[in-house]
Amino acid sequence: MSTWKTLLLQDSSSPLMEQLMFFHDHTLLILIIITILVGQLLVSMIYNKFTHRFLIDGQLIEMVWTILPAFILILIALPSLRLLYIMDEIYNPLLTVKSIGHQWYWSYEYSDYQNMEFDSYMIPSTDLKSFNFRLLDVNNRLILPYNTQIRVITTSLDVIHSWTVPSLGIKIDSTPGRLNQTNFNINRAGLLFGQCS
């Protein structure tokens, strides 16, 4: 869970989130290198008054600054496409949970096992215990097994919601009249918080 002094991403609880963190670090490193290079070029152009008579016709440098950004974009696009395909792939789920978004709460259905249904309301600030988290804790938690392929089917009854668990790398829209699905695999036990965003 994030705290007030957290600067980076949350600790991952799924292989998908680990891959998303690797991609984030990969892209951030490329952006830092580009920012440093462009900043160094701007500073050197401001403080230097060098002129060169062959600088007017520079086909080589024009070819380099056309091909190099295209190569950098390919370095970013290939891991991104790989991640998109991993996130969209639905494997054989062992458990299916239906999540229905309402105005101020979520309804969950374990449709694989005797149609278990329950509503999950946020705990009001007046009823919080010392170990509860304000605006995150609920009265009925969704309990899911770890090391199991889980499918979540989500929809909404009133407005567009977003079923989000950041440490799993899951964010899926709940739209009225439409079913969306995603899957994930939790690789460690713990208490994971999410919120409609």
JSON list of C-alpha atoms in Angstrom, two decimals:
[
{"chain": "A", "resi": 1, "resn": "MET", "atom": "CA", "xyz": [0.00, 0.00, 0.00]},
{"chain": "A", "resi": 2, "resn": "SER", "atom": "CA", "xyz": [1.19, 3.52, -0.69]},
{"chain": "A", "resi": 3, "resn": "THR", "atom": "CA", "xyz": [2.09, 5.79, 2.20]},
{"chain": "A", "resi": 4, "resn": "TRP", "atom": "CA", "xyz": [2.54, 9.54, 2.33]},
{"chain": "A", "resi": 5, "resn": "LYS", "atom": "CA", "xyz": [6.26, 9.39, 1.53]},
{"chain": "A", "resi": 6, "resn": "THR", "atom": "CA", "xyz": [6.15, 6.77, -1.23]},
{"chain": "A", "resi": 7, "resn": "LEU", "atom": "CA", "xyz": [7.86, 8.08, -4.36]},
{"chain": "A", "resi": 8, "resn": "LEU", "atom": "CA", "xyz": [7.90, 4.93, -6.49]},
{"chain": "A", "resi": 9, "resn": "LEU", "atom": "CA", "xyz": [5.34, 2.31, -7.46]},
{"chain": "A", "resi": 10, "resn": "GLN", "atom": "CA", "xyz": [3.79, -0.03, -4.91]},
{"chain": "A", "resi": 11, "resn": "ASP", "atom": "CA", "xyz": [5.37, -3.41, -4.27]},
{"chain": "A", "resi": 12, "resn": "SER", "atom": "CA", "xyz": [4.11, -5.86, -6.84]},
{"chain": "A", "resi": 13, "resn": "SER", "atom": "CA", "xyz": [1.87, -8.76, -5.90]},
{"chain": "A", "resi": 14, "resn": "SER", "atom": "CA", "xyz": [1.59, -10.31, -9.35]},
{"chain": "A", "resi": 15, "resn": "PRO", "atom": "CA", "xyz": [3.92, -11.23, -12.22]},
{"chain": "A", "resi": 16, "resn": "LEU", "atom": "CA", "xyz": [2.06, -8.74, -14.42]},
{"chain": "A", "resi": 17, "resn": "MET", "atom": "CA", "xyz": [2.86, -5.84, -12.10]},
{"chain": "A", "resi": 18, "resn": "GLU", "atom": "CA", "xyz": [6.53, -6.90, -12.03]},
{"chain": "A", "resi": 19, "resn": "GLN", "atom": "CA", "xyz": [6.62, -6.70, -15.83]},
{"chain": "A", "resi": 20, "resn": "LEU", "atom": "CA", "xyz": [4.90, -3.30, -15.74]},
{"chain": "A", "resi": 21, "resn": "MET", "atom": "CA", "xyz": [7.52, -2.05, -13.27]},
{"chain": "A", "resi": 22, "resn": "PHE", "atom": "CA", "xyz": [10.34, -3.32, -15.49]},
{"chain": "A", "resi": 23, "resn": "PHE", "atom": "CA", "xyz": [8.80, -1.51, -18.47]},
{"chain": "A", "resi": 24, "resn": "HIS", "atom": "CA", "xyz": [8.39, 1.67, -16.40]},
{"chain": "A", "resi": 25, "resn": "ASP", "atom": "CA", "xyz": [12.06, 1.58, -15.40]},
{"chain": "A", "resi": 26, "resn": "HIS", "atom": "CA", "xyz": [13.16, 0.81, -18.98]},
{"chain": "A", "resi": 27, "resn": "THR", "atom": "CA", "xyz": [11.19, 3.75, -20.41]},
{"chain": "A", "resi": 28, "resn": "LEU", "atom": "CA", "xyz": [12.24, 6.09, -17.63]},
{"chain": "A", "resi": 29, "resn": "LEU", "atom": "CA", "xyz": [15.92, 5.30, -18.25]},
{"chain": "A", "resi": 30, "resn": "ILE", "atom": "CA", "xyz": [15.51, 6.15, -21.95]},
{"chain": "A", "resi": 31, "resn": "LEU", "atom": "CA", "xyz": [13.77, 9.42, -21.08]},
{"chain": "A", "resi": 32, "resn": "ILE", "atom": "CA", "xyz": [16.47, 10.38, -18.57]},
{"chain": "A", "resi": 33, "resn": "ILE", "atom": "CA", "xyz": [19.21, 9.76, -21.17]},
{"chain": "A", "resi": 34, "resn": "ILE", "atom": "CA", "xyz": [17.34, 11.87, -23.76]},
{"chain": "A", "resi": 35, "resn": "THR", "atom": "CA", "xyz": [16.75, 14.69, -21.24]},
{"chain": "A", "resi": 36, "resn": "ILE", "atom": "CA", "xyz": [20.41, 14.78, -20.21]},
{"chain": "A", "resi": 37, "resn": "LEU", "atom": "CA", "xyz": [21.58, 14.74, -23.84]},
{"chain": "A", "resi": 38, "resn": "VAL", "atom": "CA", "xyz": [19.23, 17.54, -24.94]},
{"chain": "A", "resi": 39, "resn": "GLY", "atom": "CA", "xyz": [20.03, 19.60, -21.84]},
{"chain": "A", "resi": 40, "resn": "GLN", "atom": "CA", "xyz": [23.76, 19.26, -22.43]},
{"chain": "A", "resi": 41, "resn": "LEU", "atom": "CA", "xyz": [23.33, 20.28, -26.07]},
{"chain": "A", "resi": 42, "resn": "LEU", "atom": "CA", "xyz": [21.27, 23.36, -25.11]},
{"chain": "A", "resi": 43, "resn": "VAL", "atom": "CA", "xyz": [23.80, 24.48, -22.50]},
{"chain": "A", "resi": 44, "resn": "SER", "atom": "CA", "xyz": [26.72, 23.99, -24.89]},
{"chain": "A", "resi": 45, "resn": "MET", "atom": "CA", "xyz": [24.92, 25.96, -27.61]},
{"chain": "A", "resi": 46, "resn": "ILE", "atom": "CA", "xyz": [24.25, 28.84, -25.22]},
{"chain": "A", "resi": 47, "resn": "TYR", "atom": "CA", "xyz": [27.81, 29.15, -23.92]},
{"chain": "A", "resi": 48, "resn": "ASN", "atom": "CA", "xyz": [29.75, 28.40, -27.12]},
{"chain": "A", "resi": 49, "resn": "LYS", "atom": "CA", "xyz": [30.04, 30.67, -30.13]},
{"chain": "A", "resi": 50, "resn": "PHE", "atom": "CA", "xyz": [31.72, 28.18, -32.45]},
{"chain": "A", "resi": 51, "resn": "THR", "atom": "CA", "xyz": [30.93, 28.38, -36.14]},
{"chain": "A", "resi": 52, "resn": "HIS", "atom": "CA", "xyz": [31.80, 25.91, -38.85]},
{"chain": "A", "resi": 53, "resn": "ARG", "atom": "CA", "xyz": [31.65, 26.54, -42.60]},
{"chain": "A", "resi": 54, "resn": "PHE", "atom": "CA", "xyz": [30.52, 22.98, -43.43]},
{"chain": "A", "resi": 55, "resn": "LEU", "atom": "CA", "xyz": [27.63, 23.07, -40.96]},
{"chain": "A", "resi": 56, "resn": "ILE", "atom": "CA", "xyz": [25.21, 24.39, -43.59]},
{"chain": "A", "resi": 57, "resn": "ASP", "atom": "CA", "xyz": [25.17, 21.09, -45.51]},
{"chain": "A", "resi": 58, "resn": "GLY", "atom": "CA", "xyz": [25.07, 18.20, -43.03]},
{"chain": "A", "resi": 59, "resn": "GLN", "atom": "CA", "xyz": [23.39, 15.19, -44.59]},
{"chain": "A", "resi": 60, "resn": "LEU", "atom": "CA", "xyz": [25.02, 12.78, -42.14]},
{"chain": "A", "resi": 61, "resn": "ILE", "atom": "CA", "xyz": [23.75, 14.56, -39.03]},
{"chain": "A", "resi": 62, "resn": "GLU", "atom": "CA", "xyz": [20.27, 14.87, -40.57]},
{"chain": "A", "resi": 63, "resn": "MET", "atom": "CA", "xyz": [20.25, 11.15, -41.26]},
{"chain": "A", "resi": 64, "resn": "VAL", "atom": "CA", "xyz": [21.38, 10.41, -37.69]},
{"chain": "A", "resi": 65, "resn": "TRP", "atom": "CA", "xyz": [18.75, 12.60, -36.02]},
{"chain": "A", "resi": 66, "resn": "THR", "atom": "CA", "xyz": [16.07, 10.99, -38.18]},
{"chain": "A", "resi": 67, "resn": "ILE", "atom": "CA", "xyz": [17.06, 7.35, -37.66]},
{"chain": "A", "resi": 68, "resn": "LEU", "atom": "CA", "xyz": [18.02, 7.59, -33.97]},
{"chain": "A", "resi": 69, "resn": "PRO", "atom": "CA", "xyz": [14.56, 8.72, -32.70]},
{"chain": "A", "resi": 70, "resn": "ALA", "atom": "CA", "xyz": [12.91, 6.01, -34.82]},
{"chain": "A", "resi": 71, "resn": "PHE", "atom": "CA", "xyz": [15.21, 3.42, -33.25]},
{"chain": "A", "resi": 72, "resn": "ILE", "atom": "CA", "xyz": [14.43, 4.76, -29.75]},
{"chain": "A", "resi": 73, "resn": "LEU", "atom": "CA", "xyz": [10.70, 4.56, -30.45]},
{"chain": "A", "resi": 74, "resn": "ILE", "atom": "CA", "xyz": [11.12, 0.93, -31.50]},
{"chain": "A", "resi": 75, "resn": "LEU", "atom": "CA", "xyz": [13.00, 0.25, -28.24]},
{"chain": "A", "resi": 76, "resn": "ILE", "atom": "CA", "xyz": [9.97, 1.58, -26.35]},
{"chain": "A", "resi": 77, "resn": "ALA", "atom": "CA", "xyz": [7.23, 0.11, -28.58]},
{"chain": "A", "resi": 78, "resn": "LEU", "atom": "CA", "xyz": [8.33, -3.54, -28.63]},
{"chain": "A", "resi": 79, "resn": "PRO", "atom": "CA", "xyz": [8.22, -4.12, -24.83]},
{"chain": "A", "resi": 80, "resn": "SER", "atom": "CA", "xyz": [4.99, -2.11, -24.70]},
{"chain": "A", "resi": 81, "resn": "LEU", "atom": "CA", "xyz": [3.28, -4.32, -27.28]},
{"chain": "A", "resi": 82, "resn": "ARG", "atom": "CA", "xyz": [4.51, -7.43, -25.48]},
{"chain": "A", "resi": 83, "resn": "LEU", "atom": "CA", "xyz": [2.95, -6.17, -22.26]},
{"chain": "A", "resi": 84, "resn": "LEU", "atom": "CA", "xyz": [-0.34, -5.34, -23.98]},
{"chain": "A", "resi": 85, "resn": "TYR", "atom": "CA", "xyz": [-0.60, -8.88, -25.29]},
{"chain": "A", "resi": 86, "resn": "ILE", "atom": "CA", "xyz": [0.26, -10.35, -21.88]},
{"chain": "A", "resi": 87, "resn": "MET", "atom": "CA", "xyz": [-2.41, -8.21, -20.22]},
{"chain": "A", "resi": 88, "resn": "ASP", "atom": "CA", "xyz": [-5.08, -9.14, -22.79]},
{"chain": "A", "resi": 89, "resn": "GLU", "atom": "CA", "xyz": [-4.46, -12.88, -22.73]},
{"chain": "A", "resi": 90, "resn": "ILE", "atom": "CA", "xyz": [-7.09, -14.86, -20.81]},
{"chain": "A", "resi": 91, "resn": "TYR", "atom": "CA", "xyz": [-5.73, -18.18, -19.59]},
{"chain": "A", "resi": 92, "resn": "ASN", "atom": "CA", "xyz": [-7.77, -21.01, -18.09]},
{"chain": "A", "resi": 93, "resn": "PRO", "atom": "CA", "xyz": [-9.09, -19.43, -14.90]},
{"chain": "A", "resi": 94, "resn": "LEU", "atom": "CA", "xyz": [-9.63, -21.56, -11.82]},
{"chain": "A", "resi": 95, "resn": "LEU", "atom": "CA", "xyz": [-11.86, -18.94, -10.22]},
{"chain": "A", "resi": 96, "resn": "THR", "atom": "CA", "xyz": [-14.26, -16.39, -11.69]},
{"chain": "A", "resi": 97, "resn": "VAL", "atom": "CA", "xyz": [-15.44, -13.37, -9.71]},
{"chain": "A", "resi": 98, "resn": "LYS", "atom": "CA", "xyz": [-18.13, -11.01, -10.96]},
{"chain": "A", "resi": 99, "resn": "SER", "atom": "CA", "xyz": [-17.73, -7.44, -9.74]},
{"chain": "A", "resi": 100, "resn": "ILE", "atom": "CA", "xyz": [-20.64, -4.99, -10.04]},
{"chain": "A", "resi": 101, "resn": "GLY", "atom": "CA", "xyz": [-20.01, -1.30, -9.43]},
{"chain": "A", "resi": 102, "resn": "HIS", "atom": "CA", "xyz": [-22.63, 0.81, -7.67]},
{"chain": "A", "resi": 103, "resn": "GLN", "atom": "CA", "xyz": [-22.64, 4.47, -6.69]},
{"chain": "A", "resi": 104, "resn": "TRP", "atom": "CA", "xyz": [-20.82, 4.03, -3.34]},
{"chain": "A", "resi": 105, "resn": "TYR", "atom": "CA", "xyz": [-20.08, 0.31, -3.08]},
{"chain": "A", "resi": 106, "resn": "TRP", "atom": "CA", "xyz": [-19.20, -2.85, -5.01]},
{"chain": "A", "resi": 107, "resn": "SER", "atom": "CA", "xyz": [-21.12, -6.13, -5.23]},
{"chain": "A", "resi": 108, "resn": "TYR", "atom": "CA", "xyz": [-19.20, -9.37, -5.70]},
{"chain": "A", "resi": 109, "resn": "GLU", "atom": "CA", "xyz": [-20.39, -12.76, -6.90]},
{"chain": "A", "resi": 110, "resn": "TYR", "atom": "CA", "xyz": [-18.42, -16.00, -6.72]},
{"chain": "A", "resi": 111, "resn": "SER", "atom": "CA", "xyz": [-20.39, -17.54, -9.56]},
{"chain": "A", "resi": 112, "resn": "ASP", "atom": "CA", "xyz": [-18.35, -20.79, -9.60]},
{"chain": "A", "resi": 113, "resn": "TYR", "atom": "CA", "xyz": [-19.46, -21.82, -6.11]},
{"chain": "A", "resi": 114, "resn": "GLN", "atom": "CA", "xyz": [-23.19, -21.90, -5.25]},
{"chain": "A", "resi": 115, "resn": "ASN", "atom": "CA", "xyz": [-23.76, -18.27, -6.28]},
{"chain": "A", "resi": 116, "resn": "MET", "atom": "CA", "xyz": [-22.22, -16.60, -3.24]},
{"chain": "A", "resi": 117, "resn": "GLU", "atom": "CA", "xyz": [-22.99, -12.87, -3.35]},
{"chain": "A", "resi": 118, "resn": "PHE", "atom": "CA", "xyz": [-22.17, -9.98, -1.02]},
{"chain": "A", "resi": 119, "resn": "ASP", "atom": "CA", "xyz": [-21.90, -6.20, -0.99]},
{"chain": "A", "resi": 120, "resn": "SER", "atom": "CA", "xyz": [-18.72, -4.41, 0.03]},
{"chain": "A", "resi": 121, "resn": "TYR", "atom": "CA", "xyz": [-19.28, -0.98, 1.61]},
{"chain": "A", "resi": 122, "resn": "MET", "atom": "CA", "xyz": [-16.56, 1.44, 2.65]},
{"chain": "A", "resi": 123, "resn": "ILE", "atom": "CA", "xyz": [-16.29, 1.78, 6.45]},
{"chain": "A", "resi": 124, "resn": "PRO", "atom": "CA", "xyz": [-17.47, 5.25, 7.56]},
{"chain": "A", "resi": 125, "resn": "SER", "atom": "CA", "xyz": [-14.86, 7.45, 9.23]},
{"chain": "A", "resi": 126, "resn": "THR", "atom": "CA", "xyz": [-16.84, 7.41, 12.48]},
{"chain": "A", "resi": 127, "resn": "ASP", "atom": "CA", "xyz": [-16.68, 3.59, 12.73]},
{"chain": "A", "resi": 128, "resn": "LEU", "atom": "CA", "xyz": [-12.97, 3.14, 11.97]},
{"chain": "A", "resi": 129, "resn": "LYS", "atom": "CA", "xyz": [-10.79, 1.15, 14.35]},
{"chain": "A", "resi": 130, "resn": "SER", "atom": "CA", "xyz": [-7.15, 2.04, 14.93]},
{"chain": "A", "resi": 131, "resn": "PHE", "atom": "CA", "xyz": [-5.98, -0.63, 12.44]},
{"chain": "A", "resi": 132, "resn": "ASN", "atom": "CA", "xyz": [-8.36, 0.40, 9.62]},
{"chain": "A", "resi": 133, "resn": "PHE", "atom": "CA", "xyz": [-7.34, 2.59, 6.71]},
{"chain": "A", "resi": 134, "resn": "ARG", "atom": "CA", "xyz": [-9.53, 5.62, 6.09]},
{"chain": "A", "resi": 135, "resn": "LEU", "atom": "CA", "xyz": [-11.35, 5.63, 2.72]},
{"chain": "A", "resi": 136, "resn": "LEU", "atom": "CA", "xyz": [-9.82, 2.23, 1.79]},
{"chain": "A", "resi": 137, "resn": "ASP", "atom": "CA", "xyz": [-11.13, -0.37, 4.24]},
{"chain": "A", "resi": 138, "resn": "VAL", "atom": "CA", "xyz": [-14.46, -2.09, 3.64]},
{"chain": "A", "resi": 139, "resn": "ASN", "atom": "CA", "xyz": [-16.85, -4.11, 5.76]},
{"chain": "A", "resi": 140, "resn": "ASN", "atom": "CA", "xyz": [-16.75, -7.23, 3.53]},
{"chain": "A", "resi": 141, "resn": "ARG", "atom": "CA", "xyz": [-13.42, -7.93, 1.87]},
{"chain": "A", "resi": 142, "resn": "LEU", "atom": "CA", "xyz": [-13.05, -9.87, -1.35]},
{"chain": "A", "resi": 143, "resn": "ILE", "atom": "CA", "xyz": [-11.02, -12.97, -0.46]},
{"chain": "A", "resi": 144, "resn": "LEU", "atom": "CA", "xyz": [-9.00, -14.49, -3.30]},
{"chain": "A", "resi": 145, "resn": "PRO", "atom": "CA", "xyz": [-6.48, -17.36, -3.31]},
{"chain": "A", "resi": 146, "resn": "TYR", "atom": "CA", "xyz": [-2.89, -16.79, -4.36]},
{"chain": "A", "resi": 147, "resn": "ASN", "atom": "CA", "xyz": [-0.94, -18.79, -6.96]},
{"chain": "A", "resi": 148, "resn": "THR", "atom": "CA", "xyz": [-4.24, -19.25, -8.80]},
{"chain": "A", "resi": 149, "resn": "GLN", "atom": "CA", "xyz": [-5.37, -17.89, -12.14]},
{"chain": "A", "resi": 150, "resn": "ILE", "atom": "CA", "xyz": [-8.35, -15.61, -11.39]},
{"chain": "A", "resi": 151, "resn": "ARG", "atom": "CA", "xyz": [-10.74, -13.99, -13.84]},
{"chain": "A", "resi": 152, "resn": "VAL", "atom": "CA", "xyz": [-12.71, -10.87, -12.90]},
{"chain": "A", "resi": 153, "resn": "ILE", "atom": "CA", "xyz": [-15.81, -10.01, -14.90]},
{"chain": "A", "resi": 154, "resn": "THR", "atom": "CA", "xyz": [-16.94, -6.49, -14.15]},
{"chain": "A", "resi": 155, "resn": "THR", "atom": "CA", "xyz": [-19.92, -4.32, -14.98]},
{"chain": "A", "resi": 156, "resn": "SER", "atom": "CA", "xyz": [-21.77, -1.37, -13.49]},
{"chain": "A", "resi": 157, "resn": "LEU", "atom": "CA", "xyz": [-25.37, -0.54, -12.70]},
{"chain": "A", "resi": 158, "resn": "ASP", "atom": "CA", "xyz": [-25.32, 3.28, -12.76]},
{"chain": "A", "resi": 159, "resn": "VAL", "atom": "CA", "xyz": [-22.23, 5.12, -14.03]},
{"chain": "A", "resi": 160, "resn": "ILE", "atom": "CA", "xyz": [-18.77, 4.19, -15.30]},
{"chain": "A", "resi": 161, "resn": "HIS", "atom": "CA", "xyz": [-16.56, 2.85, -12.51]},
{"chain": "A", "resi": 162, "resn": "SER", "atom": "CA", "xyz": [-13.02, 1.51, -12.56]},
{"chain": "A", "resi": 163, "resn": "TRP", "atom": "CA", "xyz": [-12.07, -1.67, -10.69]},
{"chain": "A", "resi": 164, "resn": "THR", "atom": "CA", "xyz": [-8.47, -1.00, -9.69]},
{"chain": "A", "resi": 165, "resn": "VAL", "atom": "CA", "xyz": [-5.85, -2.80, -7.59]},
{"chain": "A", "resi": 166, "resn": "PRO", "atom": "CA", "xyz": [-2.51, -1.00, -8.15]},
{"chain": "A", "resi": 167, "resn": "SER", "atom": "CA", "xyz": [-0.25, -3.65, -6.62]},
{"chain": "A", "resi": 168, "resn": "LEU", "atom": "CA", "xyz": [-1.69, -6.24, -9.03]},
{"chain": "A", "resi": 169, "resn": "GLY", "atom": "CA", "xyz": [-1.36, -3.96, -12.05]},
{"chain": "A", "resi": 170, "resn": "ILE", "atom": "CA", "xyz": [-5.09, -4.25, -12.73]},
{"chain": "A", "resi": 171, "resn": "LYS", "atom": "CA", "xyz": [-7.35, -1.43, -13.84]},
{"chain": "A", "resi": 172, "resn": "ILE", "atom": "CA", "xyz": [-10.51, -2.22, -15.76]},
{"chain": "A", "resi": 173, "resn": "ASP", "atom": "CA", "xyz": [-13.53, -0.08, -16.56]},
{"chain": "A", "resi": 174, "resn": "SER", "atom": "CA", "xyz": [-16.98, -1.09, -15.36]},
{"chain": "A", "resi": 175, "resn": "THR", "atom": "CA", "xyz": [-19.49, 0.18, -17.88]},
{"chain": "A", "resi": 176, "resn": "PRO", "atom": "CA", "xyz": [-23.29, -0.10, -17.55]},
{"chain": "A", "resi": 177, "resn": "GLY", "atom": "CA", "xyz": [-24.71, -2.73, -19.88]},
{"chain": "A", "resi": 178, "resn": "ARG", "atom": "CA", "xyz": [-21.36, -4.20, -20.81]},
{"chain": "A", "resi": 179, "resn": "LEU", "atom": "CA", "xyz": [-19.16, -6.97, -19.36]},
{"chain": "A", "resi": 180, "resn": "ASN", "atom": "CA", "xyz": [-15.40, -6.46, -19.26]},
{"chain": "A", "resi": 181, "resn": "GLN", "atom": "CA", "xyz": [-13.01, -9.14, -18.14]},
{"chain": "A", "resi": 182, "resn": "THR", "atom": "CA", "xyz": [-9.43, -9.38, -17.03]},
{"chain": "A", "resi": 183, "resn": "ASN", "atom": "CA", "xyz": [-7.30, -11.96, -15.31]},
{"chain": "A", "resi": 184, "resn": "PHE", "atom": "CA", "xyz": [-4.43, -11.99, -12.86]},
{"chain": "A", "resi": 185, "resn": "ASN", "atom": "CA", "xyz": [-2.37, -14.26, -10.68]},
{"chain": "A", "resi": 186, "resn": "ILE", "atom": "CA", "xyz": [-1.53, -13.19, -7.12]},
{"chain": "A", "resi": 187, "resn": "ASN", "atom": "CA", "xyz": [1.91, -14.50, -6.18]},
{"chain": "A", "resi": 188, "resn": "ARG", "atom": "CA", "xyz": [2.01, -13.57, -2.49]},
{"chain": "A", "resi": 189, "resn": "ALA", "atom": "CA", "xyz": [-0.47, -13.47, 0.35]},
{"chain": "A", "resi": 190, "resn": "GLY", "atom": "CA", "xyz": [-1.43, -10.11, 1.75]},
{"chain": "A", "resi": 191, "resn": "LEU", "atom": "CA", "xyz": [-4.02, -7.41, 2.15]},
{"chain": "A", "resi": 192, "resn": "LEU", "atom": "CA", "xyz": [-4.33, -5.48, -1.10]},
{"chain": "A", "resi": 193, "resn": "PHE", "atom": "CA", "xyz": [-6.28, -2.26, -1.44]},
{"chain": "A", "resi": 194, "resn": "GLY", "atom": "CA", "xyz": [-7.90, -0.79, -4.50]},
{"chain": "A", "resi": 195, "resn": "GLN", "atom": "CA", "xyz": [-10.27, 2.03, -5.19]},
{"chain": "A", "resi": 196, "resn": "CYS", "atom": "CA", "xyz": [-12.48, 3.32, -7.96]},
{"chain": "A", "resi": 197, "resn": "SER", "atom": "CA", "xyz": [-10.48, 5.85, -9.90]}
]
